[in-house]
Short mmCIF file of C-alpha atoms in Angstrom, two decimals:
data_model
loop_
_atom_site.label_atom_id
_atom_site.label_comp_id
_atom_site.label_asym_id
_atom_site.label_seq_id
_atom_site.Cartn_x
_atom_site.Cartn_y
_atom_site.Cartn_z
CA UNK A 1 155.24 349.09 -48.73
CA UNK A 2 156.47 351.30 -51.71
CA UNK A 3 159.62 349.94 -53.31
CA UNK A 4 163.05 351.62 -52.77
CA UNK A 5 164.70 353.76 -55.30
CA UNK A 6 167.83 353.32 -56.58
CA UNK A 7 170.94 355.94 -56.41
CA UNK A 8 171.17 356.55 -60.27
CA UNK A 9 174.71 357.62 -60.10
CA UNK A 10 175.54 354.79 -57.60
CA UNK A 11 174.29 352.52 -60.33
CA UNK A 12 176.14 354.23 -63.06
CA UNK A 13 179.34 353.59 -61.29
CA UNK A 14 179.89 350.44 -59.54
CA UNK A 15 178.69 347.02 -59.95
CA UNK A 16 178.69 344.07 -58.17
CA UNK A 17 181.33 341.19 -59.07
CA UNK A 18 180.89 337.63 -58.58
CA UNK A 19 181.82 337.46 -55.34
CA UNK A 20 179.28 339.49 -54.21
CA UNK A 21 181.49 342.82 -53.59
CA UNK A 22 181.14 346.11 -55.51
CA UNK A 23 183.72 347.26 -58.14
CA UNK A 24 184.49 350.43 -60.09
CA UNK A 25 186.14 351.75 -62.63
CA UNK A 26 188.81 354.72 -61.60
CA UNK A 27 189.11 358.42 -62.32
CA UNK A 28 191.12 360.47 -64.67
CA UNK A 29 190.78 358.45 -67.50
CA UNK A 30 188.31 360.30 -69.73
CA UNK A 31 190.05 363.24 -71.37
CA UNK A 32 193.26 365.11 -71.33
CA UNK A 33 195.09 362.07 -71.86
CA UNK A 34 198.01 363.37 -73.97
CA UNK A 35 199.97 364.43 -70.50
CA UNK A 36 199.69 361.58 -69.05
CA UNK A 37 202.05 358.76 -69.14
CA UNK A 38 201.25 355.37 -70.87
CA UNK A 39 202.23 353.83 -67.82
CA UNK A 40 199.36 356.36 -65.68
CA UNK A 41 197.23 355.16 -68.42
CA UNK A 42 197.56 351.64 -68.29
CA UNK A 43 197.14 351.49 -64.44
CA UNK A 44 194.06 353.82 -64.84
CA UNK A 45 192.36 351.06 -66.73
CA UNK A 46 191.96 348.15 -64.00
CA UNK A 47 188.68 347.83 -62.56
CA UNK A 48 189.56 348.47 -58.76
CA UNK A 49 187.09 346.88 -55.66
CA UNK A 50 185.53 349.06 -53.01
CA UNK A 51 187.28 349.23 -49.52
CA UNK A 52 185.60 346.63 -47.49
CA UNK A 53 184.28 349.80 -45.00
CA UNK A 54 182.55 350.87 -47.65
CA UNK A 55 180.49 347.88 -48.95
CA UNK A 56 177.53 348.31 -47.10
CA UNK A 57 177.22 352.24 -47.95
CA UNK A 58 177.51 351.10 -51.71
CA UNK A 59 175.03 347.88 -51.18
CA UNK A 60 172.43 350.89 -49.22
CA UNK A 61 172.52 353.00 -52.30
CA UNK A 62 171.96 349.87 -54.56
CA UNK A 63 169.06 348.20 -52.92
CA UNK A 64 168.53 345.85 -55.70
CA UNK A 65 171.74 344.88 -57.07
#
């Protein structure tokens, strides 16, 4: 049996933490930062879990992660 491929953009933007779940990194941050707040910006930066529906969409896409 052929092996399955990976979702390149799936793998670009979430990765699996310790605990086994997926994790990402939110929008918005990237450019055009001068109108945002520095509050906006400082809760932009956490690295935010995936909803627990979506876990085994995420874990489909990422076959071997």
């Amino acid at each position: 049996m052929p092996k399955m491929k990976t979702n390149r953009g799936a793998a670009k933007r979430f990765k699996k933490s310790a605990s086994g779940k997926f994790k990402h990194r939110q929008s918005h941050r990237s450019h055009i930062l001068t109108k945002k707040s520095t509050k906006r910006k400082r809760h932009l930066r956490t690295i935010i879990a995936i909803h627990d529906n979506d876990q085994n969409l995420i874990a489909r896409m990422l076959p071997y992660s």
